[in-house]
């Protein structure tokens, strides 16, 4: 089972604004609000709570969490899930951009490689 920290934000935006409002700007704003209120590990804490409440019983063999972009998320996940292990996978930005284009999600910043890089910086380091 794969969990995405981005889906935590997407779900919060859909709950507050409606499913059609899950665009990248609204998701970024929601993520920034969470980080302002609860710190840089906020999404990790929410994801850990969800995993423990729902999925550990369904997937006792394990699960994968993607979209981890900050060390505080790692700390939060490790604190909440004792068996948490981090395996980092990274891909060149150009390849990530190509994958994003292929995925063709409406909210993805795929106009140019530069817009993709700028969005990645905002999401990784905040505004």
JSON list of C-alpha atoms in Angstrom, two decimals:
[
{"chain": "A", "resi": 1, "resn": "UNK", "atom": "CA", "xyz": [0.00, 0.00, 0.00]},
{"chain": "A", "resi": 2, "resn": "UNK", "atom": "CA", "xyz": [1.33, 3.46, -0.89]},
{"chain": "A", "resi": 3, "resn": "UNK", "atom": "CA", "xyz": [0.39, 6.60, 1.03]},
{"chain": "A", "resi": 4, "resn": "UNK", "atom": "CA", "xyz": [1.18, 10.07, -0.20]},
{"chain": "A", "resi": 5, "resn": "UNK", "atom": "CA", "xyz": [1.59, 13.00, 2.17]},
{"chain": "A", "resi": 6, "resn": "UNK", "atom": "CA", "xyz": [0.20, 15.10, -0.66]},
{"chain": "A", "resi": 7, "resn": "UNK", "atom": "CA", "xyz": [-3.08, 13.21, -0.30]},
{"chain": "A", "resi": 8, "resn": "UNK", "atom": "CA", "xyz": [-3.38, 14.43, 3.29]},
{"chain": "A", "resi": 9, "resn": "UNK", "atom": "CA", "xyz": [-3.42, 17.99, 2.00]},
{"chain": "A", "resi": 10, "resn": "UNK", "atom": "CA", "xyz": [-5.64, 17.10, -0.97]},
{"chain": "A", "resi": 11, "resn": "UNK", "atom": "CA", "xyz": [-8.18, 15.54, 1.41]},
{"chain": "A", "resi": 12, "resn": "UNK", "atom": "CA", "xyz": [-8.17, 18.57, 3.70]},
{"chain": "A", "resi": 13, "resn": "UNK", "atom": "CA", "xyz": [-8.70, 20.95, 0.77]},
{"chain": "A", "resi": 14, "resn": "UNK", "atom": "CA", "xyz": [-11.52, 18.80, -0.60]},
{"chain": "A", "resi": 15, "resn": "UNK", "atom": "CA", "xyz": [-13.16, 18.74, 2.83]},
{"chain": "A", "resi": 16, "resn": "UNK", "atom": "CA", "xyz": [-12.97, 22.51, 3.24]},
{"chain": "A", "resi": 17, "resn": "UNK", "atom": "CA", "xyz": [-13.42, 23.78, -0.32]},
{"chain": "A", "resi": 18, "resn": "UNK", "atom": "CA", "xyz": [-14.82, 20.87, -2.31]},
{"chain": "A", "resi": 19, "resn": "UNK", "atom": "CA", "xyz": [-13.20, 18.21, -4.46]},
{"chain": "A", "resi": 20, "resn": "UNK", "atom": "CA", "xyz": [-12.87, 20.53, -7.48]},
{"chain": "A", "resi": 21, "resn": "UNK", "atom": "CA", "xyz": [-10.70, 22.96, -5.53]},
{"chain": "A", "resi": 22, "resn": "UNK", "atom": "CA", "xyz": [-7.73, 20.61, -5.06]},
{"chain": "A", "resi": 23, "resn": "UNK", "atom": "CA", "xyz": [-5.50, 22.69, -7.30]},
{"chain": "A", "resi": 24, "resn": "UNK", "atom": "CA", "xyz": [-1.83, 23.14, -6.52]},
{"chain": "A", "resi": 25, "resn": "UNK", "atom": "CA", "xyz": [-2.20, 26.69, -5.15]},
{"chain": "A", "resi": 26, "resn": "UNK", "atom": "CA", "xyz": [-4.94, 25.70, -2.69]},
{"chain": "A", "resi": 27, "resn": "UNK", "atom": "CA", "xyz": [-2.97, 22.63, -1.66]},
{"chain": "A", "resi": 28, "resn": "UNK", "atom": "CA", "xyz": [0.18, 24.70, -1.12]},
{"chain": "A", "resi": 29, "resn": "UNK", "atom": "CA", "xyz": [-1.78, 27.24, 0.97]},
{"chain": "A", "resi": 30, "resn": "UNK", "atom": "CA", "xyz": [-3.30, 24.46, 3.06]},
{"chain": "A", "resi": 31, "resn": "UNK", "atom": "CA", "xyz": [0.11, 22.86, 3.60]},
{"chain": "A", "resi": 32, "resn": "UNK", "atom": "CA", "xyz": [1.60, 26.21, 4.60]},
{"chain": "A", "resi": 33, "resn": "UNK", "atom": "CA", "xyz": [-1.25, 26.79, 7.08]},
{"chain": "A", "resi": 34, "resn": "UNK", "atom": "CA", "xyz": [-0.67, 23.36, 8.61]},
{"chain": "A", "resi": 35, "resn": "UNK", "atom": "CA", "xyz": [3.06, 24.00, 8.91]},
{"chain": "A", "resi": 36, "resn": "UNK", "atom": "CA", "xyz": [2.44, 27.45, 10.44]},
{"chain": "A", "resi": 37, "resn": "UNK", "atom": "CA", "xyz": [0.02, 26.03, 13.00]},
{"chain": "A", "resi": 38, "resn": "UNK", "atom": "CA", "xyz": [1.68, 22.71, 13.81]},
{"chain": "A", "resi": 39, "resn": "UNK", "atom": "CA", "xyz": [5.26, 22.85, 12.53]},
{"chain": "A", "resi": 40, "resn": "UNK", "atom": "CA", "xyz": [7.09, 21.34, 9.57]},
{"chain": "A", "resi": 41, "resn": "UNK", "atom": "CA", "xyz": [6.18, 17.79, 10.60]},
{"chain": "A", "resi": 42, "resn": "UNK", "atom": "CA", "xyz": [2.41, 18.39, 10.58]},
{"chain": "A", "resi": 43, "resn": "UNK", "atom": "CA", "xyz": [1.69, 16.28, 7.49]},
{"chain": "A", "resi": 44, "resn": "UNK", "atom": "CA", "xyz": [3.80, 13.44, 8.83]},
{"chain": "A", "resi": 45, "resn": "UNK", "atom": "CA", "xyz": [1.80, 13.45, 12.07]},
{"chain": "A", "resi": 46, "resn": "UNK", "atom": "CA", "xyz": [-1.52, 13.41, 10.21]},
{"chain": "A", "resi": 47, "resn": "UNK", "atom": "CA", "xyz": [-0.37, 10.64, 7.89]},
{"chain": "A", "resi": 48, "resn": "UNK", "atom": "CA", "xyz": [0.94, 8.60, 10.83]},
{"chain": "A", "resi": 49, "resn": "UNK", "atom": "CA", "xyz": [-2.38, 8.99, 12.64]},
{"chain": "A", "resi": 50, "resn": "UNK", "atom": "CA", "xyz": [-4.24, 7.81, 9.54]},
{"chain": "A", "resi": 51, "resn": "UNK", "atom": "CA", "xyz": [-1.94, 4.87, 8.98]},
{"chain": "A", "resi": 52, "resn": "UNK", "atom": "CA", "xyz": [-2.18, 3.72, 12.56]},
{"chain": "A", "resi": 53, "resn": "UNK", "atom": "CA", "xyz": [-5.95, 4.14, 12.74]},
{"chain": "A", "resi": 54, "resn": "UNK", "atom": "CA", "xyz": [-6.87, 2.61, 9.40]},
{"chain": "A", "resi": 55, "resn": "UNK", "atom": "CA", "xyz": [-4.20, 0.75, 7.56]},
{"chain": "A", "resi": 56, "resn": "UNK", "atom": "CA", "xyz": [-1.90, -1.13, 9.90]},
{"chain": "A", "resi": 57, "resn": "UNK", "atom": "CA", "xyz": [-4.67, -3.64, 10.48]},
{"chain": "A", "resi": 58, "resn": "UNK", "atom": "CA", "xyz": [-5.32, -4.00, 6.74]},
{"chain": "A", "resi": 59, "resn": "UNK", "atom": "CA", "xyz": [-1.64, -4.06, 5.69]},
{"chain": "A", "resi": 60, "resn": "UNK", "atom": "CA", "xyz": [0.39, -5.55, 8.55]},
{"chain": "A", "resi": 61, "resn": "UNK", "atom": "CA", "xyz": [3.27, -6.44, 6.21]},
{"chain": "A", "resi": 62, "resn": "UNK", "atom": "CA", "xyz": [4.00, -2.78, 5.62]},
{"chain": "A", "resi": 63, "resn": "UNK", "atom": "CA", "xyz": [3.35, 0.19, 3.46]},
{"chain": "A", "resi": 64, "resn": "UNK", "atom": "CA", "xyz": [5.14, 2.93, 1.56]},
{"chain": "A", "resi": 65, "resn": "UNK", "atom": "CA", "xyz": [4.83, 6.65, 2.16]},
{"chain": "A", "resi": 66, "resn": "UNK", "atom": "CA", "xyz": [5.87, 9.02, -0.59]},
{"chain": "A", "resi": 67, "resn": "UNK", "atom": "CA", "xyz": [6.11, 12.81, -0.89]},
{"chain": "A", "resi": 68, "resn": "UNK", "atom": "CA", "xyz": [8.24, 13.16, 2.24]},
{"chain": "A", "resi": 69, "resn": "UNK", "atom": "CA", "xyz": [10.12, 16.42, 1.67]},
{"chain": "A", "resi": 70, "resn": "UNK", "atom": "CA", "xyz": [11.24, 17.64, 5.07]},
{"chain": "A", "resi": 71, "resn": "UNK", "atom": "CA", "xyz": [13.23, 16.07, 7.94]},
{"chain": "A", "resi": 72, "resn": "UNK", "atom": "CA", "xyz": [10.53, 17.03, 10.46]},
{"chain": "A", "resi": 73, "resn": "UNK", "atom": "CA", "xyz": [8.05, 14.82, 8.60]},
{"chain": "A", "resi": 74, "resn": "UNK", "atom": "CA", "xyz": [10.50, 11.97, 8.94]},
{"chain": "A", "resi": 75, "resn": "UNK", "atom": "CA", "xyz": [10.87, 12.65, 12.67]},
{"chain": "A", "resi": 76, "resn": "UNK", "atom": "CA", "xyz": [7.09, 12.77, 13.11]},
{"chain": "A", "resi": 77, "resn": "UNK", "atom": "CA", "xyz": [6.58, 9.50, 11.26]},
{"chain": "A", "resi": 78, "resn": "UNK", "atom": "CA", "xyz": [9.38, 7.79, 13.17]},
{"chain": "A", "resi": 79, "resn": "UNK", "atom": "CA", "xyz": [8.00, 9.00, 16.52]},
{"chain": "A", "resi": 80, "resn": "UNK", "atom": "CA", "xyz": [4.47, 7.83, 15.71]},
{"chain": "A", "resi": 81, "resn": "UNK", "atom": "CA", "xyz": [5.34, 4.56, 13.97]},
{"chain": "A", "resi": 82, "resn": "UNK", "atom": "CA", "xyz": [8.18, 2.77, 15.79]},
{"chain": "A", "resi": 83, "resn": "UNK", "atom": "CA", "xyz": [8.81, 0.35, 12.92]},
{"chain": "A", "resi": 84, "resn": "UNK", "atom": "CA", "xyz": [9.15, 3.24, 10.43]},
{"chain": "A", "resi": 85, "resn": "UNK", "atom": "CA", "xyz": [12.21, 2.92, 8.19]},
{"chain": "A", "resi": 86, "resn": "UNK", "atom": "CA", "xyz": [13.35, 5.51, 5.70]},
{"chain": "A", "resi": 87, "resn": "UNK", "atom": "CA", "xyz": [14.62, 4.48, 2.30]},
{"chain": "A", "resi": 88, "resn": "UNK", "atom": "CA", "xyz": [15.32, 7.50, 0.13]},
{"chain": "A", "resi": 89, "resn": "UNK", "atom": "CA", "xyz": [14.71, 7.33, -3.58]},
{"chain": "A", "resi": 90, "resn": "UNK", "atom": "CA", "xyz": [15.51, 10.31, -5.70]},
{"chain": "A", "resi": 91, "resn": "UNK", "atom": "CA", "xyz": [15.21, 11.03, -9.39]},
{"chain": "A", "resi": 92, "resn": "UNK", "atom": "CA", "xyz": [16.68, 13.78, -11.54]},
{"chain": "A", "resi": 93, "resn": "UNK", "atom": "CA", "xyz": [14.41, 16.82, -11.84]},
{"chain": "A", "resi": 94, "resn": "UNK", "atom": "CA", "xyz": [14.05, 16.40, -15.61]},
{"chain": "A", "resi": 95, "resn": "UNK", "atom": "CA", "xyz": [12.80, 12.84, -15.12]},
{"chain": "A", "resi": 96, "resn": "UNK", "atom": "CA", "xyz": [10.41, 13.93, -12.36]},
{"chain": "A", "resi": 97, "resn": "UNK", "atom": "CA", "xyz": [9.09, 16.63, -14.71]},
{"chain": "A", "resi": 98, "resn": "UNK", "atom": "CA", "xyz": [8.53, 14.07, -17.48]},
{"chain": "A", "resi": 99, "resn": "UNK", "atom": "CA", "xyz": [6.68, 11.76, -15.09]},
{"chain": "A", "resi": 100, "resn": "UNK", "atom": "CA", "xyz": [4.54, 14.66, -13.91]},
{"chain": "A", "resi": 101, "resn": "UNK", "atom": "CA", "xyz": [3.69, 15.56, -17.51]},
{"chain": "A", "resi": 102, "resn": "UNK", "atom": "CA", "xyz": [2.78, 11.96, -18.26]},
{"chain": "A", "resi": 103, "resn": "UNK", "atom": "CA", "xyz": [0.59, 11.74, -15.15]},
{"chain": "A", "resi": 104, "resn": "UNK", "atom": "CA", "xyz": [-1.31, 14.79, -16.50]},
{"chain": "A", "resi": 105, "resn": "UNK", "atom": "CA", "xyz": [-2.91, 15.78, -13.23]},
{"chain": "A", "resi": 106, "resn": "UNK", "atom": "CA", "xyz": [-4.65, 19.13, -13.67]},
{"chain": "A", "resi": 107, "resn": "UNK", "atom": "CA", "xyz": [-2.98, 20.65, -10.61]},
{"chain": "A", "resi": 108, "resn": "UNK", "atom": "CA", "xyz": [0.55, 19.72, -11.70]},
{"chain": "A", "resi": 109, "resn": "UNK", "atom": "CA", "xyz": [2.80, 22.62, -12.77]},
{"chain": "A", "resi": 110, "resn": "UNK", "atom": "CA", "xyz": [3.88, 21.20, -16.11]},
{"chain": "A", "resi": 111, "resn": "UNK", "atom": "CA", "xyz": [3.81, 24.31, -18.33]},
{"chain": "A", "resi": 112, "resn": "UNK", "atom": "CA", "xyz": [7.61, 24.39, -18.35]},
{"chain": "A", "resi": 113, "resn": "UNK", "atom": "CA", "xyz": [10.49, 22.79, -16.51]},
{"chain": "A", "resi": 114, "resn": "UNK", "atom": "CA", "xyz": [11.09, 26.16, -14.84]},
{"chain": "A", "resi": 115, "resn": "UNK", "atom": "CA", "xyz": [7.54, 26.33, -13.43]},
{"chain": "A", "resi": 116, "resn": "UNK", "atom": "CA", "xyz": [7.96, 22.76, -12.21]},
{"chain": "A", "resi": 117, "resn": "UNK", "atom": "CA", "xyz": [11.24, 23.64, -10.44]},
{"chain": "A", "resi": 118, "resn": "UNK", "atom": "CA", "xyz": [9.73, 26.77, -8.88]},
{"chain": "A", "resi": 119, "resn": "UNK", "atom": "CA", "xyz": [6.73, 24.82, -7.59]},
{"chain": "A", "resi": 120, "resn": "UNK", "atom": "CA", "xyz": [9.02, 22.12, -6.20]},
{"chain": "A", "resi": 121, "resn": "UNK", "atom": "CA", "xyz": [11.05, 24.73, -4.32]},
{"chain": "A", "resi": 122, "resn": "UNK", "atom": "CA", "xyz": [7.90, 26.34, -2.87]},
{"chain": "A", "resi": 123, "resn": "UNK", "atom": "CA", "xyz": [6.57, 22.95, -1.75]},
{"chain": "A", "resi": 124, "resn": "UNK", "atom": "CA", "xyz": [9.90, 21.81, -0.33]},
{"chain": "A", "resi": 125, "resn": "UNK", "atom": "CA", "xyz": [10.95, 24.99, 1.43]},
{"chain": "A", "resi": 126, "resn": "UNK", "atom": "CA", "xyz": [7.72, 26.99, 1.84]},
{"chain": "A", "resi": 127, "resn": "UNK", "atom": "CA", "xyz": [7.03, 30.47, 0.59]}
]
